[in-house]
mmCIF file of C-alpha atoms in Angstrom:
data_model
loop_
_atom_site.group_PDB
_atom_site.id
_atom_site.type_symbol
_atom_site.label_atom_id
_atom_site.label_comp_id
_atom_site.label_asym_id
_atom_site.label_seq_id
_atom_site.Cartn_x
_atom_site.Cartn_y
_atom_site.Cartn_z
ATOM 1 C CA LYS A 1 84.532 88.981 86.555
ATOM 2 C CA ASN A 2 84.685 90.590 89.816
ATOM 3 C CA GLN A 3 84.284 87.778 92.509
ATOM 4 C CA VAL A 4 82.357 90.186 94.901
ATOM 5 C CA GLU A 5 79.221 92.161 93.378
ATOM 6 C CA GLN A 6 77.302 95.029 95.203
ATOM 7 C CA SER A 7 73.890 96.576 93.750
ATOM 8 C CA PRO A 8 73.055 99.084 93.333
ATOM 9 C CA GLN A 9 75.918 100.735 92.689
ATOM 10 C CA SER A 10 74.614 104.148 94.110
ATOM 11 C CA LEU A 11 71.420 104.794 96.200
ATOM 12 C CA ILE A 12 70.336 107.936 97.240
ATOM 13 C CA ILE A 13 67.394 108.047 100.008
ATOM 14 C CA LEU A 14 65.915 110.877 102.159
ATOM 15 C CA GLU A 15 67.134 110.875 105.719
ATOM 16 C CA GLY A 16 65.211 108.989 108.362
ATOM 17 C CA LYS A 17 64.417 106.019 105.579
ATOM 18 C CA ASN A 18 65.640 102.264 105.288
ATOM 19 C CA CYS A 19 67.697 101.197 102.900
ATOM 20 C CA THR A 20 68.800 96.973 101.639
ATOM 21 C CA LEU A 21 72.437 97.173 100.119
ATOM 22 C CA GLN A 22 72.909 93.619 98.651
ATOM 23 C CA CYS A 23 76.215 91.761 97.956
ATOM 24 C CA ASN A 24 76.578 88.292 95.586
ATOM 25 C CA TYR A 25 80.028 86.391 95.721
ATOM 26 C CA THR A 26 81.486 83.691 94.145
ATOM 27 C CA VAL A 27 84.941 83.446 96.679
ATOM 28 C CA SER A 28 84.384 79.462 97.778
ATOM 29 C CA PRO A 29 85.315 78.687 100.048
ATOM 30 C CA PHE A 30 84.690 81.708 102.322
ATOM 31 C CA SER A 31 86.029 81.927 106.073
ATOM 32 C CA ASN A 32 84.149 85.471 106.572
ATOM 33 C CA LEU A 33 82.046 87.867 105.017
ATOM 34 C CA ARG A 34 82.298 91.911 105.855
ATOM 35 C CA TRP A 35 80.607 94.873 105.744
ATOM 36 C CA TYR A 36 82.663 98.339 106.033
ATOM 37 C CA LYS A 37 81.448 101.765 105.902
ATOM 38 C CA GLN A 38 84.011 103.883 103.956
ATOM 39 C CA ASP A 39 83.827 107.791 103.718
ATOM 40 C CA THR A 40 85.140 109.926 101.311
ATOM 41 C CA GLY A 41 89.100 109.867 101.460
ATOM 42 C CA ARG A 42 88.950 107.447 104.441
ATOM 43 C CA GLY A 43 90.031 103.895 105.313
ATOM 44 C CA PRO A 44 87.278 101.423 105.624
ATOM 45 C CA VAL A 45 85.837 100.911 109.386
ATOM 46 C CA SER A 46 84.323 97.398 110.080
ATOM 47 C CA LEU A 47 80.186 97.684 110.737
ATOM 48 C CA THR A 48 79.840 93.451 110.549
ATOM 49 C CA ILE A 49 81.762 90.637 109.950
ATOM 50 C CA MET A 50 79.773 87.030 109.743
ATOM 51 C CA THR A 51 81.546 83.497 109.266
ATOM 52 C CA PHE A 52 79.652 81.063 107.117
ATOM 53 C CA SER A 53 77.347 79.376 109.838
ATOM 54 C CA GLU A 54 76.138 83.169 110.436
ATOM 55 C CA ASN A 55 72.560 84.175 108.921
ATOM 56 C CA THR A 56 72.332 87.734 110.729
ATOM 57 C CA LYS A 57 74.802 90.041 112.323
ATOM 58 C CA SER A 58 73.141 93.536 113.721
ATOM 59 C CA ASN A 59 75.617 96.555 114.408
ATOM 60 C CA GLY A 60 73.168 99.364 115.943
ATOM 61 C CA ARG A 61 71.034 100.631 113.006
ATOM 62 C CA TYR A 62 73.223 98.595 110.864
ATOM 63 C CA THR A 63 71.979 94.313 110.003
ATOM 64 C CA ALA A 64 74.015 92.007 108.267
ATOM 65 C CA THR A 65 72.062 88.970 106.580
ATOM 66 C CA LEU A 66 74.096 86.273 104.974
ATOM 67 C CA ASP A 67 72.765 83.174 102.647
ATOM 68 C CA ALA A 68 75.776 81.070 102.643
ATOM 69 C CA ASP A 69 73.827 78.453 100.050
ATOM 70 C CA THR A 70 72.664 81.351 97.342
ATOM 71 C CA LYS A 71 76.240 83.295 97.758
ATOM 72 C CA GLN A 72 74.298 86.445 99.326
ATOM 73 C CA SER A 73 74.524 88.647 101.539
ATOM 74 C CA SER A 74 72.604 91.976 102.257
ATOM 75 C CA LEU A 75 73.152 94.652 104.831
ATOM 76 C CA HIS A 76 69.946 97.152 105.908
ATOM 77 C CA ILE A 77 70.437 100.840 107.134
ATOM 78 C CA THR A 78 67.483 101.734 109.690
ATOM 79 C CA ALA A 79 66.289 105.080 110.108
ATOM 80 C CA SER A 80 68.959 106.379 107.848
ATOM 81 C CA GLN A 81 70.947 109.839 108.788
ATOM 82 C CA LEU A 82 72.911 112.191 107.322
ATOM 83 C CA SER A 83 75.816 110.841 108.277
ATOM 84 C CA ASP A 84 75.474 107.413 107.051
ATOM 85 C CA SER A 85 76.704 109.087 103.659
ATOM 86 C CA ALA A 86 79.234 106.912 102.214
ATOM 87 C CA SER A 87 80.126 104.084 100.365
ATOM 88 C CA TYR A 88 79.388 100.634 101.648
ATOM 89 C CA ILE A 89 81.493 97.609 101.015
ATOM 90 C CA CYS A 90 81.319 93.864 101.193
ATOM 91 C CA VAL A 91 84.051 92.165 101.710
ATOM 92 C CA VAL A 92 84.681 88.150 101.800
ATOM 93 C CA ALA A 93 87.676 86.595 103.326
ATOM 94 C CA ASP A 94 89.278 84.372 100.812
ATOM 95 C CA MET A 95 90.454 80.721 102.293
ATOM 96 C CA ASN A 96 92.265 79.747 99.469
ATOM 97 C CA TYR A 97 94.907 82.039 99.921
ATOM 98 C CA GLY A 98 97.891 80.685 101.894
ATOM 99 C CA GLY A 99 99.422 82.056 105.055
ATOM 100 C CA ALA A 100 97.885 82.876 108.490
ATOM 101 C CA THR A 101 95.696 85.234 107.337
ATOM 102 C CA ASN A 102 92.820 84.947 104.377
ATOM 103 C CA LYS A 103 92.749 87.210 101.665
ATOM 104 C CA LEU A 104 90.417 89.472 101.110
ATOM 105 C CA ILE A 105 88.274 90.136 98.029
ATOM 106 C CA PHE A 106 86.451 93.638 97.936
ATOM 107 C CA GLY A 107 83.344 94.332 96.247
ATOM 108 C CA THR A 108 83.494 97.384 94.324
ATOM 109 C CA GLY A 109 81.090 99.282 96.984
ATOM 110 C CA THR A 110 77.258 100.986 97.193
ATOM 111 C CA LEU A 111 78.087 104.755 97.513
ATOM 112 C CA LEU A 112 74.516 105.905 99.452
ATOM 113 C CA ALA A 113 73.465 109.747 99.933
ATOM 114 C CA VAL A 114 71.215 110.617 102.489
ATOM 115 C CA GLN A 115 69.616 113.762 101.809
ATOM 116 C CA PRO A 116 67.511 116.352 104.265
ATOM 117 C CA GLY B 1 89.347 98.827 119.835
ATOM 118 C CA ALA B 2 92.432 98.269 118.146
ATOM 119 C CA VAL B 3 93.977 101.787 116.029
ATOM 120 C CA VAL B 4 96.000 101.595 113.040
ATOM 121 C CA SER B 5 97.434 105.072 112.145
ATOM 122 C CA GLN B 6 99.041 106.392 108.570
ATOM 123 C CA HIS B 7 101.263 109.038 108.057
ATOM 124 C CA PRO B 8 100.810 111.496 106.300
ATOM 125 C CA SER B 9 97.131 111.611 105.307
ATOM 126 C CA TRP B 10 98.141 113.833 102.152
ATOM 127 C CA VAL B 11 101.216 114.204 100.295
ATOM 128 C CA ILE B 12 102.163 116.046 97.255
ATOM 129 C CA CYS B 13 105.302 115.340 95.271
ATOM 130 C CA LYS B 14 107.160 116.042 92.176
ATOM 131 C CA SER B 15 107.592 112.943 89.464
ATOM 132 C CA GLY B 16 110.611 111.370 90.024
ATOM 133 C CA THR B 17 110.818 111.527 93.909
ATOM 134 C CA SER B 18 110.364 109.220 96.302
ATOM 135 C CA VAL B 19 107.571 108.996 99.174
ATOM 136 C CA LYS B 20 107.400 106.924 102.219
ATOM 137 C CA ILE B 21 104.136 106.381 103.904
ATOM 138 C CA GLU B 22 103.940 105.017 107.262
ATOM 139 C CA CYS B 23 101.371 102.706 109.280
ATOM 140 C CA ARG B 24 101.487 101.954 112.817
ATOM 141 C CA SER B 25 99.230 99.833 115.296
ATOM 142 C CA LEU B 26 98.696 101.728 118.247
ATOM 143 C CA ASP B 27 97.562 99.636 120.757
ATOM 144 C CA PHE B 28 98.499 96.090 119.288
ATOM 145 C CA GLN B 29 101.289 94.053 118.201
ATOM 146 C CA ALA B 30 100.585 93.357 114.154
ATOM 147 C CA THR B 31 102.015 90.086 112.814
ATOM 148 C CA THR B 32 101.060 90.578 109.522
ATOM 149 C CA MET B 33 100.086 94.406 107.679
ATOM 150 C CA PHE B 34 98.610 94.756 104.404
ATOM 151 C CA TRP B 35 99.145 97.200 102.099
ATOM 152 C CA TYR B 36 96.045 98.287 99.660
ATOM 153 C CA ARG B 37 95.891 101.041 96.661
ATOM 154 C CA GLN B 38 92.653 102.185 95.693
ATOM 155 C CA PHE B 39 91.511 104.336 92.662
ATOM 156 C CA PRO B 40 88.921 106.802 92.134
ATOM 157 C CA LYS B 41 85.167 104.529 92.483
ATOM 158 C CA GLN B 42 87.271 101.474 92.362
ATOM 159 C CA SER B 43 87.376 98.680 95.371
ATOM 160 C CA LEU B 44 90.440 98.701 97.421
ATOM 161 C CA MET B 45 93.298 96.506 95.319
ATOM 162 C CA LEU B 46 95.830 94.499 97.731
ATOM 163 C CA MET B 47 99.687 95.615 96.826
ATOM 164 C CA ALA B 48 101.429 93.466 99.237
ATOM 165 C CA THR B 49 101.424 91.475 102.693
ATOM 166 C CA SER B 50 104.234 92.161 104.905
ATOM 167 C CA ASN B 51 104.912 90.090 108.119
ATOM 168 C CA GLU B 52 107.368 91.199 110.498
ATOM 169 C CA GLY B 53 111.008 90.925 110.282
ATOM 170 C CA SER B 54 110.563 88.986 106.667
ATOM 171 C CA LYS B 55 110.233 90.241 103.242
ATOM 172 C CA ALA B 56 106.845 91.462 101.644
ATOM 173 C CA THR B 57 104.829 89.093 99.834
ATOM 174 C CA TYR B 58 103.836 91.104 96.532
ATOM 175 C CA GLU B 59 100.356 90.554 94.193
ATOM 176 C CA GLN B 60 101.025 89.873 90.777
ATOM 177 C CA GLY B 61 101.719 93.296 88.642
ATOM 178 C CA VAL B 62 102.710 94.953 91.418
ATOM 179 C CA GLU B 63 106.576 96.152 90.973
ATOM 180 C CA LYS B 64 108.350 95.331 93.994
ATOM 181 C CA ASP B 65 111.449 97.434 93.440
ATOM 182 C CA LYS B 66 108.887 99.841 93.011
ATOM 183 C CA PHE B 67 106.885 99.825 95.922
ATOM 184 C CA LEU B 68 109.404 98.925 98.860
ATOM 185 C CA ILE B 69 107.872 97.113 102.140
ATOM 186 C CA ASN B 70 109.505 97.420 104.971
ATOM 187 C CA HIS B 71 108.131 95.983 108.343
ATOM 188 C CA ALA B 72 110.796 96.044 111.098
ATOM 189 C CA SER B 73 109.054 96.039 114.213
ATOM 190 C CA LEU B 74 105.551 94.394 115.025
ATOM 191 C CA THR B 75 104.120 98.118 115.324
ATOM 192 C CA LEU B 76 105.545 99.544 112.034
ATOM 193 C CA SER B 77 105.558 99.139 108.508
ATOM 194 C CA THR B 78 106.600 101.678 105.682
ATOM 195 C CA LEU B 79 105.734 101.398 102.111
ATOM 196 C CA THR B 80 108.079 103.462 99.959
ATOM 197 C CA VAL B 81 107.199 104.922 96.245
ATOM 198 C CA THR B 82 110.203 105.229 94.729
ATOM 199 C CA SER B 83 110.498 107.499 91.423
ATOM 200 C CA ALA B 84 107.211 108.401 91.777
ATOM 201 C CA HIS B 85 104.636 109.481 88.390
ATOM 202 C CA PRO B 86 101.850 110.559 88.057
ATOM 203 C CA GLU B 87 100.248 107.214 87.037
ATOM 204 C CA ASP B 88 101.507 105.887 90.881
ATOM 205 C CA SER B 89 98.475 109.268 92.296
ATOM 206 C CA SER B 90 96.422 107.032 94.369
ATOM 207 C CA PHE B 91 94.859 106.148 97.952
ATOM 208 C CA TYR B 92 97.111 104.333 99.626
ATOM 209 C CA ILE B 93 95.610 102.187 102.693
ATOM 210 C CA CYS B 94 97.016 99.837 105.313
ATOM 211 C CA SER B 95 95.931 97.477 107.400
ATOM 212 C CA ALA B 96 97.160 95.305 109.882
ATOM 213 C CA THR B 97 96.203 91.909 112.321
ATOM 214 C CA THR B 98 97.121 90.398 114.878
ATOM 215 C CA GLY B 99 97.106 86.972 113.238
ATOM 216 C CA GLY B 100 95.810 85.286 116.029
ATOM 217 C CA THR B 101 95.087 81.889 116.196
ATOM 218 C CA SER B 102 92.107 80.910 116.310
ATOM 219 C CA GLY B 103 89.456 81.206 113.148
ATOM 220 C CA ARG B 104 87.607 84.826 113.527
ATOM 221 C CA ALA B 105 90.625 86.331 115.344
ATOM 222 C CA LYS B 106 93.280 85.561 112.648
ATOM 223 C CA ASN B 107 91.333 87.747 110.370
ATOM 224 C CA ILE B 108 90.629 90.796 111.558
ATOM 225 C CA GLN B 109 92.197 93.776 109.690
ATOM 226 C CA TYR B 110 91.835 97.294 111.029
ATOM 227 C CA PHE B 111 92.370 100.131 108.793
ATOM 228 C CA GLY B 112 94.549 102.949 108.372
ATOM 229 C CA ALA B 113 92.741 106.019 107.426
ATOM 230 C CA GLY B 114 94.632 106.449 104.373
ATOM 231 C CA THR B 115 96.851 108.620 102.261
ATOM 232 C CA ARG B 116 96.472 110.399 99.284
ATOM 233 C CA LEU B 117 99.491 110.680 96.775
ATOM 234 C CA SER B 118 99.652 112.931 94.623
ATOM 235 C CA VAL B 119 102.330 112.915 91.903
ATOM 236 C CA LEU B 120 102.880 116.161 89.661
#
């Protein structure tokens, strides 16, 4: 079972509409949770990063929430644009991994398609 | 912001040949670099962690003799896929971190744009 699960797998919305993507994780303890946007054939680009003590973080039209008690996070996209079409990946930094840098556990992503 | 450059972005090679992929941190010194592989419609899977001046640490199931990693400087790491076969065709992505000592700074990984490898 994947330690980071995302839903839905894919989503189609009309331009201008809002949407919310979900992430459930079992990684514990964790250092931080991030949301990345990955365009097809490109590397991931960071949208937000939250430590376990933060509940919400915004970056423009993107707002991420975190509930460390229920181990859930969401990414809300407001007033969607065609350029928002991409895969959105939830990533949890695993504190159990040794070394100077935590290991990142990636979700399988939600593929978002914004249609005109 | 921190920029990680990956080259080439796309490579096609014949089966049995070796391919080298470069990952450079352009405006910061990367004490640690990571190499990931991503198959279609799957999440990124960590292949190995590379620290400057030392041997890379490979994840379970990744053949170290097949995927040679060199991190000779604080701004460059290379991944060489030796004797590539069609099953090695994938999207390879590197990331780099400054490895800072503060809680959040040490965890920020900056990703390259990826390299699409197609082995014929």
